[in-house]
Every structure is written in C-alpha cells, then in structure tokens.
CSV table of C-alpha atoms in Angstrom, one decimal:
chain,number,residue,atom,x,y,z
R,1,MET,CA,-174.0,-124.8,-40.9
R,2,THR,CA,-171.0,-127.2,-41.2
R,3,ARG,CA,-169.5,-129.3,-38.3
R,4,ARG,CA,-166.7,-126.8,-38.0
R,5,ASP,CA,-169.1,-124.1,-37.2
R,6,VAL,CA,-170.6,-126.0,-34.2
R,7,PRO,CA,-169.4,-124.5,-31.0
R,8,PRO,CA,-168.0,-126.9,-28.4
R,9,HIS,CA,-170.3,-128.9,-26.2
R,10,GLY,CA,-173.3,-127.9,-28.5
R,11,LEU,CA,-173.6,-124.4,-27.1
R,12,PRO,CA,-174.7,-121.7,-29.3
R,13,PRO,CA,-172.4,-119.2,-30.9
R,14,PRO,CA,-171.9,-115.9,-29.1
R,15,GLY,CA,-174.5,-113.4,-30.1
R,16,SER,CA,-177.3,-116.0,-30.8
R,17,SER,CA,-180.5,-115.0,-29.3
R,18,ALA,CA,-182.0,-118.4,-29.2
R,19,PRO,CA,-179.6,-121.1,-28.2
R,20,GLY,CA,-182.1,-123.7,-28.0
R,21,ASN,CA,-183.5,-123.3,-31.4
R,22,ASP,CA,-180.0,-123.1,-33.1
R,23,GLU,CA,-179.0,-126.4,-31.2
R,24,LEU,CA,-182.0,-128.2,-32.3
R,25,ASP,CA,-180.9,-127.4,-36.0
R,26,GLN,CA,-177.5,-129.1,-35.2
R,27,ASP,CA,-179.3,-132.4,-34.6
R,28,ALA,CA,-179.6,-133.0,-38.3
R,29,GLU,CA,-175.8,-133.3,-38.6
R,30,LEU,CA,-175.3,-135.5,-35.5
R,31,SER,CA,-174.4,-139.2,-35.8
R,32,ASP,CA,-176.8,-142.0,-34.8
R,33,GLU,CA,-175.2,-142.2,-31.3
R,34,GLU,CA,-175.2,-138.5,-30.8
R,35,ARG,CA,-178.9,-138.3,-31.9
R,36,ALA,CA,-179.9,-140.9,-29.5
R,37,LEU,CA,-178.1,-139.0,-26.7
R,38,SER,CA,-179.7,-135.8,-28.0
R,39,GLU,CA,-183.2,-137.4,-27.8
R,40,GLU,CA,-182.5,-138.7,-24.3
R,41,LEU,CA,-181.3,-135.2,-23.1
R,42,ASP,CA,-184.5,-133.7,-24.8
R,43,ALA,CA,-186.6,-136.1,-22.7
R,44,LEU,CA,-184.6,-135.3,-19.6
R,45,ALA,CA,-184.9,-131.5,-20.1
R,46,ALA,CA,-188.9,-131.9,-20.6
R,47,ALA,CA,-189.2,-134.1,-17.7
R,48,LEU,CA,-187.2,-131.9,-15.2
R,49,PRO,CA,-189.3,-129.4,-13.3
R,50,ARG,CA,-187.8,-125.9,-13.4
R,51,ASP,CA,-186.8,-126.0,-9.7
R,52,THR,CA,-185.4,-129.5,-9.5
R,53,ALA,CA,-181.6,-129.7,-9.1
R,54,LEU,CA,-179.8,-131.3,-11.9
R,55,PRO,CA,-178.2,-134.8,-11.3
R,56,ALA,CA,-174.6,-134.5,-11.1
R,57,PHE,CA,-172.9,-135.3,-14.4
R,58,ASP,CA,-169.5,-136.7,-14.6
R,59,ASP,CA,-169.0,-135.0,-17.9
R,60,GLU,CA,-169.0,-131.2,-17.6
R,61,ALA,CA,-169.9,-131.0,-21.3
R,62,LEU,CA,-172.8,-133.3,-21.0
R,63,HIS,CA,-174.0,-131.3,-18.0
R,64,ARG,CA,-173.8,-128.0,-19.8
R,65,ARG,CA,-175.7,-129.3,-22.8
R,66,ALA,CA,-178.4,-130.8,-20.6
R,67,MET,CA,-178.7,-127.4,-19.0
R,68,ALA,CA,-178.9,-125.8,-22.3
R,69,ARG,CA,-181.7,-128.0,-23.4
R,70,MET,CA,-183.6,-127.4,-20.0
R,71,LEU,CA,-183.3,-123.7,-20.2
R,72,ALA,CA,-184.4,-123.7,-23.8
R,73,HIS,CA,-187.5,-125.2,-22.8
R,74,GLU,CA,-187.8,-122.3,-20.3
R,75,ASN,CA,-187.2,-119.7,-23.0
R,76,LEU,CA,-184.2,-118.5,-21.2
R,77,THR,CA,-181.0,-117.2,-23.0
R,78,GLU,CA,-178.6,-116.6,-20.1
R,79,LEU,CA,-176.5,-119.7,-21.1
R,80,GLU,CA,-174.6,-117.8,-23.9
R,81,PRO,CA,-170.8,-117.7,-23.4
R,82,GLU,CA,-169.7,-114.6,-21.6
R,83,PRO,CA,-168.2,-112.0,-24.0
R,84,PRO,CA,-164.8,-110.4,-22.7
R,85,ALA,CA,-165.2,-107.6,-20.5
R,86,ASP,CA,-164.0,-104.1,-21.6
R,87,GLU,CA,-162.1,-101.7,-19.4
R,88,LEU,CA,-165.1,-100.0,-18.2
R,89,GLU,CA,-166.7,-103.2,-17.0
R,90,ARG,CA,-163.6,-104.3,-15.3
R,91,GLN,CA,-163.5,-101.1,-13.3
R,92,ALA,CA,-167.0,-101.4,-12.4
R,93,ALA,CA,-166.5,-104.9,-11.3
R,94,ALA,CA,-163.5,-104.1,-9.2
R,95,ALA,CA,-165.3,-101.2,-7.6
R,96,LEU,CA,-168.0,-103.5,-6.6
R,97,ALA,CA,-165.7,-106.2,-5.2
R,98,SER,CA,-164.1,-103.5,-3.1
R,99,ARG,CA,-167.3,-102.3,-1.5
R,100,LEU,CA,-169.3,-105.4,-1.6
R,101,HIS,CA,-170.1,-105.3,2.1
R,102,GLU,CA,-171.6,-101.8,1.8
R,103,ASP,CA,-173.6,-102.4,-1.3
R,104,GLU,CA,-177.2,-101.9,-0.7
R,105,TRP,CA,-178.4,-104.3,-3.3
R,106,VAL,CA,-176.0,-107.0,-1.9
R,107,ALA,CA,-177.3,-106.4,1.7
R,108,ALA,CA,-180.9,-106.7,0.4
R,109,LEU,CA,-180.0,-110.1,-1.1
R,110,ARG,CA,-178.5,-111.3,2.1
R,111,HIS,CA,-181.5,-110.0,4.3
R,112,ALA,CA,-184.0,-111.7,1.9
R,113,HIS,CA,-182.0,-114.9,2.2
R,114,ALA,CA,-181.1,-115.0,5.9
R,115,PRO,CA,-182.4,-112.0,7.8
R,116,THR,CA,-180.5,-111.3,10.9
R,117,ALA,CA,-182.0,-110.6,14.3
R,118,LEU,CA,-182.9,-107.2,15.7
R,119,ARG,CA,-180.1,-105.8,17.9
R,120,GLU,CA,-181.1,-106.2,21.7
R,121,LEU,CA,-179.9,-102.7,22.8
R,122,GLY,CA,-181.5,-100.9,19.8
R,123,HIS,CA,-184.7,-102.6,20.3
R,124,ALA,CA,-184.7,-101.8,24.1
R,125,ALA,CA,-184.0,-98.1,23.3
R,126,LEU,CA,-187.0,-98.1,20.8
R,127,LEU,CA,-189.3,-99.7,23.2
R,128,ARG,CA,-188.3,-97.2,26.1
R,129,GLY,CA,-189.0,-94.3,23.7
R,130,THR,CA,-192.3,-95.7,22.4
R,131,LEU,CA,-193.6,-96.5,25.7
R,132,ALA,CA,-192.6,-93.1,27.2
R,133,ALA,CA,-194.4,-91.3,24.5
R,134,TRP,CA,-197.6,-93.5,25.0
R,135,ARG,CA,-200.5,-91.9,26.6
R,136,PRO,CA,-203.0,-94.6,27.6
R,137,ALA,CA,-206.6,-94.2,27.0
R,138,ARG,CA,-207.3,-93.2,30.6
R,139,THR,CA,-204.9,-90.3,30.4
R,140,ARG,CA,-206.3,-89.3,27.1
R,141,LEU,CA,-209.7,-89.2,28.7
R,142,TRP,CA,-208.5,-86.7,31.4
R,143,ALA,CA,-206.8,-84.6,28.7
R,144,GLY,CA,-210.0,-84.6,26.8
R,145,ALA,CA,-212.0,-83.6,29.8
R,146,VAL,CA,-209.6,-80.7,30.5
R,147,SER,CA,-209.7,-79.7,26.9
R,148,GLY,CA,-213.4,-79.6,26.8
R,149,LEU,CA,-213.6,-77.3,29.8
R,150,ALA,CA,-211.2,-74.9,28.2
R,151,ALA,CA,-213.2,-74.8,25.1
R,152,ALA,CA,-216.4,-74.3,27.1
R,153,ALA,CA,-214.8,-71.5,28.8
R,154,ALA,CA,-213.7,-69.9,25.6
R,155,LEU,CA,-217.3,-70.2,24.3
R,156,LEU,CA,-218.7,-68.5,27.3
R,157,LEU,CA,-216.3,-65.7,26.9
R,158,TRP,CA,-217.1,-65.3,23.4
R,159,VAL,CA,-220.8,-65.2,24.0
R,160,THR,CA,-220.7,-62.6,26.9
R,161,PHE,CA,-218.3,-60.3,25.0
R,162,ASP,CA,-219.9,-57.0,24.3
R,163,GLY,CA,-217.8,-56.4,21.2
R,164,PRO,CA,-216.3,-53.1,20.1
R,165,PRO,CA,-217.5,-49.8,21.6
R,166,ALA,CA,-220.8,-48.7,20.2
R,167,GLN,CA,-220.9,-46.1,17.4
R,168,PRO,CA,-222.3,-42.7,18.4
R,169,THR,CA,-226.0,-42.4,18.2
R,170,ALA,CA,-227.9,-39.6,16.4
R,171,ALA,CA,-228.4,-37.7,19.6
R,172,ASP,CA,-224.7,-37.6,20.4
R,173,THR,CA,-223.9,-36.3,16.8
R,174,GLY,CA,-226.2,-33.3,17.4
R,175,SER,CA,-223.9,-31.8,19.8
R,176,TRP,CA,-220.8,-32.3,17.5
R,177,SER,CA,-218.9,-29.3,16.2
R,178,VAL,CA,-219.8,-28.6,12.5
R,179,SER,CA,-217.1,-28.5,10.0
R,180,ARG,CA,-216.7,-24.8,8.8
R,181,SER,CA,-214.9,-23.5,5.9
R,182,THR,CA,-212.4,-20.7,6.4
R,183,GLU,CA,-213.1,-19.3,3.1
R,184,PRO,CA,-215.5,-16.5,4.4
R,185,LEU,CA,-212.9,-15.5,6.9
R,186,VAL,CA,-210.4,-14.6,4.4
R,187,THR,CA,-211.8,-11.9,2.1
R,188,GLY,CA,-208.8,-9.8,1.2
R,189,PRO,CA,-205.3,-10.6,0.2
R,190,LEU,CA,-203.0,-12.3,2.7
R,191,ALA,CA,-199.8,-10.7,3.8
R,192,VAL,CA,-196.9,-12.4,2.0
R,193,VAL,CA,-194.3,-11.5,4.6
R,194,GLY,CA,-194.4,-12.4,8.3
R,195,THR,CA,-197.0,-14.4,10.0
R,196,SER,CA,-200.5,-13.8,10.6
R,197,GLN,CA,-202.0,-14.2,14.2
R,198,ARG,CA,-205.5,-14.2,12.8
R,199,LEU,CA,-204.9,-17.2,10.7
R,200,ASP,CA,-203.2,-18.9,13.7
R,201,ARG,CA,-206.3,-18.3,15.8
R,202,ILE,CA,-208.5,-19.8,13.0
R,203,ALA,CA,-206.3,-22.9,12.7
R,204,ASP,CA,-206.4,-23.3,16.6
R,205,ALA,CA,-210.2,-23.2,16.6
R,206,ARG,CA,-210.4,-25.8,13.9
R,207,GLN,CA,-208.1,-28.0,15.7
R,208,HIS,CA,-210.1,-27.5,18.8
R,209,ASP,CA,-213.1,-28.6,17.0
R,210,TYR,CA,-211.5,-31.6,15.4
R,211,ARG,CA,-210.2,-32.9,18.8
R,212,ASP,CA,-213.6,-32.2,20.3
R,213,ASN,CA,-215.3,-34.4,17.8
R,214,ARG,CA,-212.6,-37.1,18.1
R,215,PHE,CA,-213.2,-37.3,21.8
R,216,ARG,CA,-216.9,-37.3,21.3
R,217,ARG,CA,-216.6,-40.3,18.9
R,218,TRP,CA,-214.5,-42.2,21.5
R,219,SER,CA,-217.1,-41.5,24.1
R,220,GLY,CA,-214.5,-39.6,26.0
R,221,ARG,CA,-216.5,-36.5,26.6
S,24,MET,CA,-195.8,-117.8,-5.6
S,25,PRO,CA,-195.8,-121.1,-3.8
S,26,ASP,CA,-198.9,-122.7,-2.4
S,27,TRP,CA,-198.6,-122.5,1.3
S,28,HIS,CA,-199.9,-124.9,3.8
S,29,ALA,CA,-199.9,-124.7,7.6
S,30,THR,CA,-198.1,-128.1,8.0
S,31,ASN,CA,-195.8,-127.3,5.0
S,32,PHE,CA,-194.7,-123.8,5.1
S,33,LEU,CA,-191.1,-124.1,3.8
S,34,PRO,CA,-190.0,-123.6,0.2
S,35,ARG,CA,-189.5,-126.9,-1.6
S,36,ALA,CA,-186.3,-128.7,-1.0
S,37,GLY,CA,-183.5,-128.8,-3.5
S,38,SER,CA,-183.8,-125.3,-4.7
S,39,LEU,CA,-181.0,-123.9,-2.7
S,40,GLY,CA,-178.0,-125.6,-4.3
S,41,VAL,CA,-174.9,-127.2,-2.6
S,42,ALA,CA,-172.9,-124.1,-2.0
S,43,CYS,CA,-175.6,-122.1,-0.2
S,44,ARG,CA,-175.5,-121.6,3.6
S,45,PRO,CA,-177.7,-124.1,5.0
S,46,VAL,CA,-181.2,-123.0,5.9
S,47,PRO,CA,-182.1,-123.5,9.6
S,48,PRO,CA,-184.5,-126.3,10.2
S,49,ALA,CA,-188.1,-125.4,10.5
S,50,PRO,CA,-189.1,-124.9,14.2
S,51,HIS,CA,-190.9,-127.7,15.8
S,52,VAL,CA,-194.1,-125.8,16.6
S,53,GLN,CA,-197.8,-126.9,16.6
S,54,PRO,CA,-199.7,-125.5,13.7
S,55,THR,CA,-202.3,-124.1,15.9
S,56,ALA,CA,-201.5,-121.8,19.0
S,57,ASP,CA,-201.2,-123.4,22.4
S,58,PRO,CA,-204.3,-122.4,24.4
S,59,ALA,CA,-202.3,-121.4,27.5
S,60,SER,CA,-200.2,-118.9,25.4
S,61,VAL,CA,-203.5,-117.6,23.9
S,62,ALA,CA,-205.0,-117.0,27.3
S,63,LEU,CA,-201.8,-115.2,28.4
S,64,GLU,CA,-201.7,-113.1,25.4
S,65,ARG,CA,-205.4,-112.3,25.6
S,66,ASP,CA,-204.8,-111.1,29.3
S,67,ARG,CA,-201.9,-108.8,28.1
S,68,VAL,CA,-203.9,-107.4,25.4
S,69,ARG,CA,-206.7,-106.6,27.8
S,70,ARG,CA,-204.3,-105.0,30.4
S,71,ALA,CA,-202.6,-103.0,27.5
S,72,GLN,CA,-205.8,-101.7,26.4
S,73,ALA,CA,-206.7,-100.6,29.9
S,74,GLY,CA,-203.6,-98.6,30.0
S,75,ASP,CA,-200.9,-100.9,31.5
S,76,ARG,CA,-197.7,-99.9,30.2
S,77,GLN,CA,-195.9,-103.0,31.4
S,78,ALA,CA,-198.3,-105.2,29.6
S,79,LEU,CA,-198.0,-103.3,26.4
S,80,GLY,CA,-194.2,-103.4,26.6
S,81,GLU,CA,-194.4,-107.2,27.0
S,82,LEU,CA,-196.5,-107.6,23.9
S,83,LEU,CA,-194.1,-105.5,21.9
S,84,ARG,CA,-191.1,-107.1,23.3
S,85,GLN,CA,-192.6,-110.5,22.4
S,86,HIS,CA,-193.6,-109.8,18.9
S,87,GLY,CA,-191.4,-106.8,17.6
S,88,PRO,CA,-188.1,-108.7,17.1
S,89,ALA,CA,-190.0,-111.5,15.2
S,90,LEU,CA,-191.8,-109.0,13.0
S,91,TYR,CA,-188.5,-107.4,12.3
S,92,ARG,CA,-186.7,-110.5,11.3
S,93,SER,CA,-189.3,-112.3,9.6
S,94,LEU,CA,-191.3,-109.5,7.7
S,95,LEU,CA,-189.6,-106.1,7.8
S,96,LEU,CA,-186.1,-106.8,7.2
S,97,PRO,CA,-186.4,-109.3,4.3
S,98,ARG,CA,-188.8,-107.1,2.4
S,99,LEU,CA,-187.2,-103.7,3.0
S,100,GLY,CA,-183.7,-105.1,2.6
S,101,SER,CA,-181.9,-102.6,4.9
S,102,ALA,CA,-181.4,-102.8,8.8
S,103,ALA,CA,-181.9,-99.0,9.1
S,104,ALA,CA,-185.1,-99.1,7.1
S,105,ALA,CA,-186.6,-102.1,8.9
S,106,GLU,CA,-185.8,-100.4,12.4
S,107,ASP,CA,-187.6,-97.2,11.0
S,108,ALA,CA,-190.5,-99.4,10.0
S,109,LEU,CA,-190.6,-101.3,13.3
S,110,SER,CA,-190.8,-97.9,15.1
S,111,GLU,CA,-193.6,-96.7,12.9
S,112,THR,CA,-195.4,-100.0,13.5
S,113,TYR,CA,-195.2,-99.4,17.2
S,114,THR,CA,-196.6,-96.0,16.9
S,115,LYS,CA,-199.4,-97.0,14.8
S,116,VAL,CA,-200.2,-100.0,17.3
S,117,LEU,CA,-200.3,-97.5,20.0
S,118,ARG,CA,-202.8,-95.4,18.1
S,119,SER,CA,-205.1,-98.2,17.3
S,120,LEU,CA,-204.8,-100.5,20.3
S,121,GLY,CA,-208.1,-99.2,21.6
S,122,SER,CA,-209.8,-100.3,18.5
S,123,PHE,CA,-208.4,-103.8,18.5
S,124,GLU,CA,-211.0,-106.5,19.1
S,125,TRP,CA,-209.6,-109.8,20.5
S,126,ARG,CA,-210.6,-113.0,18.7
S,127,ASP,CA,-209.2,-116.3,19.9
S,128,GLU,CA,-209.1,-117.5,16.3
S,129,VAL,CA,-206.9,-114.8,15.2
S,130,GLY,CA,-204.8,-113.5,18.1
S,131,PHE,CA,-202.6,-110.5,18.3
S,132,TYR,CA,-199.8,-111.2,15.9
S,133,PRO,CA,-201.9,-111.3,12.7
S,134,TRP,CA,-203.2,-107.8,13.5
S,135,PHE,CA,-199.8,-106.5,14.4
S,136,ARG,CA,-198.3,-108.1,11.3
S,137,THR,CA,-201.0,-106.4,9.1
S,138,ILE,CA,-200.0,-103.0,10.6
S,139,GLY,CA,-196.2,-103.9,9.8
S,140,LEU,CA,-197.2,-104.8,6.1
S,141,ARG,CA,-198.9,-101.5,5.8
S,142,VAL,CA,-196.0,-99.7,7.1
S,143,VAL,CA,-193.7,-101.6,4.5
S,144,LEU,CA,-196.2,-100.6,1.7
S,145,ASP,CA,-196.0,-96.9,2.8
S,146,GLN,CA,-192.1,-97.1,2.9
S,147,PHE,CA,-192.1,-98.6,-0.7
S,148,ARG,CA,-194.3,-96.0,-2.0
S,149,ARG,CA,-192.2,-93.2,-0.1
S,150,ARG,CA,-188.9,-94.1,-1.2
S,151,LYS,CA,-189.8,-95.6,-4.7
S,152,LYS,CA,-187.1,-98.1,-4.5
S,153,GLN,CA,-187.6,-101.6,-4.4
S,154,LEU,CA,-185.0,-104.5,-4.2
S,155,VAL,CA,-186.1,-108.2,-3.8
S,156,TRP,CA,-189.6,-107.3,-2.6
S,157,SER,CA,-192.0,-104.9,-4.3
S,158,ASP,CA,-195.1,-103.1,-3.4
S,159,ASP,CA,-197.2,-105.4,-5.6
S,160,ASP,CA,-195.9,-108.2,-3.5
S,161,VAL,CA,-197.0,-106.5,-0.4
S,162,THR,CA,-200.3,-105.7,-1.9
S,163,ARG,CA,-200.8,-109.3,-2.5
S,164,GLU,CA,-200.0,-110.2,1.0
S,165,LEU,CA,-202.5,-107.7,2.4
S,166,ASP,CA,-205.2,-109.1,0.2
S,167,ARG,CA,-204.5,-112.6,1.5
S,168,GLU,CA,-204.5,-111.3,4.9
S,169,ALA,CA,-207.9,-109.8,4.5
S,170,GLN,CA,-209.3,-113.3,3.8
S,171,ALA,CA,-211.2,-114.9,6.7
S,172,HIS,CA,-209.2,-116.9,9.3
S,173,THR,CA,-210.6,-120.3,9.9
S,174,GLU,CA,-207.7,-121.6,12.1
S,175,ARG,CA,-205.3,-119.8,14.3
S,176,LEU,CA,-201.9,-120.6,13.4
S,177,ASP,CA,-198.9,-120.6,15.7
S,178,ASP,CA,-197.1,-117.2,15.4
S,179,ALA,CA,-193.8,-119.0,14.7
S,180,ILE,CA,-195.4,-120.6,11.7
S,181,ILE,CA,-196.6,-117.3,10.3
S,182,GLN,CA,-193.1,-115.7,10.8
S,183,GLU,CA,-191.2,-118.6,9.1
S,184,ARG,CA,-193.8,-118.4,6.3
S,185,ASP,CA,-193.2,-114.7,6.0
S,186,ALA,CA,-189.5,-115.1,5.8
S,187,ALA,CA,-189.6,-118.1,3.4
S,188,VAL,CA,-191.8,-116.4,0.8
S,189,VAL,CA,-189.1,-113.6,0.2
S,190,ARG,CA,-186.2,-116.4,0.2
S,191,GLU,CA,-188.3,-118.3,-2.4
S,192,LYS,CA,-188.7,-115.4,-4.6
S,193,LEU,CA,-184.9,-114.9,-4.6
S,194,GLU,CA,-184.4,-118.7,-5.3
S,195,GLN,CA,-186.8,-118.6,-8.1
S,196,ALA,CA,-184.9,-115.8,-9.7
S,197,LEU,CA,-181.5,-117.5,-9.2
S,198,LEU,CA,-182.9,-120.6,-10.9
S,199,GLY,CA,-183.7,-118.5,-14.0
S,200,LEU,CA,-180.0,-117.2,-14.1
S,201,HIS,CA,-176.9,-118.8,-16.0
S,202,PRO,CA,-176.0,-121.5,-13.5
S,203,ARG,CA,-172.5,-120.0,-13.2
S,204,TYR,CA,-174.0,-116.6,-12.2
S,205,ALA,CA,-176.3,-118.2,-9.7
S,206,GLU,CA,-173.4,-120.1,-8.2
S,207,ALA,CA,-171.3,-116.9,-8.0
S,208,ILE,CA,-174.1,-115.2,-6.2
S,209,ARG,CA,-174.9,-118.3,-3.8
S,210,ARG,CA,-171.4,-118.7,-2.8
S,211,ARG,CA,-170.1,-115.1,-2.7
S,212,ILE,CA,-173.2,-113.2,-1.6
S,213,LEU,CA,-175.4,-115.5,0.2
S,214,ALA,CA,-172.9,-117.9,1.8
S,215,GLU,CA,-170.4,-115.2,1.9
S,216,GLU,CA,-167.5,-117.4,1.1
S,217,PRO,CA,-164.1,-115.6,0.4
S,218,ARG,CA,-163.7,-114.2,-3.1
S,219,GLU,CA,-160.5,-116.2,-3.8
S,220,SER,CA,-162.1,-119.5,-3.0
S,221,VAL,CA,-165.1,-118.8,-5.1
S,222,ALA,CA,-163.0,-117.9,-8.0
S,223,ALA,CA,-161.0,-121.0,-7.6
S,224,ALA,CA,-164.2,-123.1,-7.5
S,225,LEU,CA,-165.4,-121.5,-10.7
S,226,GLY,CA,-162.0,-122.0,-12.3
S,227,VAL,CA,-161.3,-118.2,-12.9
S,228,SER,CA,-158.8,-115.7,-11.5
S,229,PRO,CA,-160.2,-113.4,-8.8
S,230,ALA,CA,-160.4,-110.5,-11.3
S,231,THR,CA,-162.4,-112.4,-13.7
S,232,PHE,CA,-164.6,-113.6,-10.9
S,233,ASP,CA,-165.4,-109.9,-10.1
S,234,VAL,CA,-166.7,-109.4,-13.6
S,235,VAL,CA,-168.7,-112.6,-13.3
S,236,LEU,CA,-170.1,-111.5,-10.1
S,237,HIS,CA,-170.8,-108.1,-11.5
S,238,ARG,CA,-172.8,-109.5,-14.3
S,239,ALA,CA,-174.6,-112.0,-12.1
S,240,LEU,CA,-175.9,-109.3,-9.8
S,241,ALA,CA,-177.0,-107.2,-12.8
S,242,ALA,CA,-178.8,-110.1,-14.3
S,243,LEU,CA,-180.5,-111.0,-11.0
S,244,LYS,CA,-181.6,-107.4,-10.6
S,245,LYS,CA,-183.2,-107.6,-14.0
S,246,LYS,CA,-184.9,-110.8,-13.0
S,247,LEU,CA,-186.3,-109.4,-9.8
S,248,SER,CA,-187.4,-106.1,-11.3
S,249,PRO,CA,-191.2,-105.9,-11.5
C-alpha cells in the first residue's frame, strides 16, 4: 500500500472488513511523529473502557482515528464510511421519517429509554372493571356451598331413578299373539282383477296381533 | 448485565452522551422499606384477603402504575401491550391473592412484580415479537427473583432498577454502534429533537439524515436481536 492509498484520517477504505487491522498495517509507513502519536492512541484505546465517554478532541480527524482504534479493540466494524444510498434505500428512509412517530420500533426505543406514566383515566377504568369482576373468597365460599348442594341433589335423583321401563317377563310373553304365516290360508291362485275381501280380513287380523303385541311390550295392556 | 447494588442502582454515569434527554435523578429513598408503610401495607393485604374490595383497590392503585412504568412498558415497548399486561396481572393477582403469604422481609410489591414478569414472558411467547427486551432477559429476571430475599428493599428502588436495566441494555447497544449512528438515534429518537436540527448538527442535509437514521435503526435492531 502506498501513501496515496491511505484514506483520510487513517480510516479504512470502503469495503474493508477489519478496519483496525488495515490501520495497524499503515503504521509502517508513518513518520516518527505520526508513529509516536499512533502509539499514544493505541495506549488510549486500550485504556479506555468500553462505556467511558471519549474526551473531547479539538481535531475531528484525531477524534475519529481514536474512535477507530478503540472500536478495533472491541472487534467492531461500524466505523466504515457510509456507502451512498440507492433509490430504494432513500425511499425507505423517507417513509420511515414521515411515520417516525407511529413506528413500533421507535416507540419501543423511547419506552425503553424513558417510559411514560400510565394514563390516570385508563387506569381508573381498568381498576373499576377488575374490582367489579372480583368475587372475594367469602362470596366464593357461598357459591361453592350452593354448587355443592345442587350436585348432591343431582346425585340423589340419579341414585333413586328407576331407569327405563322394565322389559316384559316370560310370564307376559306367554299371552302374546304368535306370529303366523299367511301361506296356509292361500292355497289357490289369487284373483288378478278386483280386490279380495278375504285377504283384507287376514291383513286386518295380523295388524291387530301386531298392535296387541306392541301394547303388551309397552305394558299398556 | 450490570452488577446492581441496593445503594447504587442506576447505570454508570457517562454512558448517555451529551445530546440525550437528561435522566431524572434517582429518588431519595431509603434502601430498606419504612416500617410504618410496611405495617400499612400488611394491613391492606390482610383486609384484601378477607374480601375487602376497597383495600384491594388501594393496593392495586398504589402498585399498578409503578409496575406499568418501570417494568411492563419498557419491556413490552408498547402502551397498548403494557396496559393489556397490567390488566392480566390484576386478574392473576385476584386469583392468587388467597394463597399469598405475607412476609415482612419481602412485602407485597415483589410478589406483584413476579406476576407481572410472568405475564410479560407469556406475552413474548404469544406474540413472538421482541424489541429491546427479550424472553431470555425476562427468564433471567425471574431466576434472580427466585433467589432468597435477605433484606427488603424499598419499592421505589426496585422500580428504578427495573427501568434502569432496560435503559442500560439500550445504552450498551448504542455504544456498540458507529458514533454517528448512535448520535442520530440519541438526538432524534430518544431526545426527540427536530429532524432539521439534528441533520444540521451532524452536518448533513435532512434527506441524508433520513438515510443515516434509517441505517442507524437497522444497525441497532441487529445489535439488540437475541
């Protein structure tokens, strides 16, 4: 690297991933005076704790260089010069600027830094709602007692319930009408024209038997 | 995470920068709670546990806004989310008040605060969105809370410490940024200075400042992401 390649203020060139290392390489080409200054800056950077404010430098270039050394000790690379913004980034930046007060991230930073007080009216309403919904332990005791009584009553009903009607016994079934086939009643050919009063009577008799058995089953007869 | 002490509960000085809105001075409180206020609070808790609605209202009115400001809002990052969390905290307090056992060396607020922290953790897990504070941070706080209390601190100290740890995390992240980015965020976002004046202070046009701020916020988000 020649002197002409060294960026102003000792800052690393754009795109350099390790500004501290590049900058240390440049020390070989510095004059004695610059080397002495460089050593002082190194000592300062090593001595400065990370969260100590930097002393105010009159020379901006010196300030930036000291900052570069200190950040190099912290393995940080954010000191690279900013690359120019493309159109897309400009649009995004303008959009953010126009809705800065509505941005969720910005609001979170502000609340983290200086949280605001709870609104008095909102809290009063919240408290009213909370207290109104509160059932103290004593009230809960009464509610529990009432629930317990209801459960006991339900249990009693369940225990004393007879269940569905009993099925017919063998004695009952002895008096039931027996299912009979109509086959023996129809020996000859059936008339194909008109209606048969005999078949109607047979059907009526079977319906009567069926209804009779149903009523017996339901203990209605 | 800073090493907190009862009598030194603010983040170290010098980390806020010159352009930042001044941090309010620490409240002048005793590190340990006042015996008279302890007795008053114990009486309120006893009455609330016996079903006294007014005593319960006094307890919540006393501690709710402080919990919101020092713990819920800085961690959740949104007023709406913090109000929801406060409401949920109240509901849980009512549900568990009967099982709360008073101890002079602990008091009511630490118990109330633990419930608030658990609500914050639930919210983080539900919404899966973390801004400055993360669910890991809350878990660490709950772990510390589980350690035995040897001396009761004044509630104001606990509250100031709760707010300060979040502020400190933000400050640490800002210190890791390009100084120009940190200054842009401090002046425009935290101190809420006008855009034009911050741009002038940084020696750029307002449009260029928008780009700087955009990049600064992106860099900060990256720093804070778990």
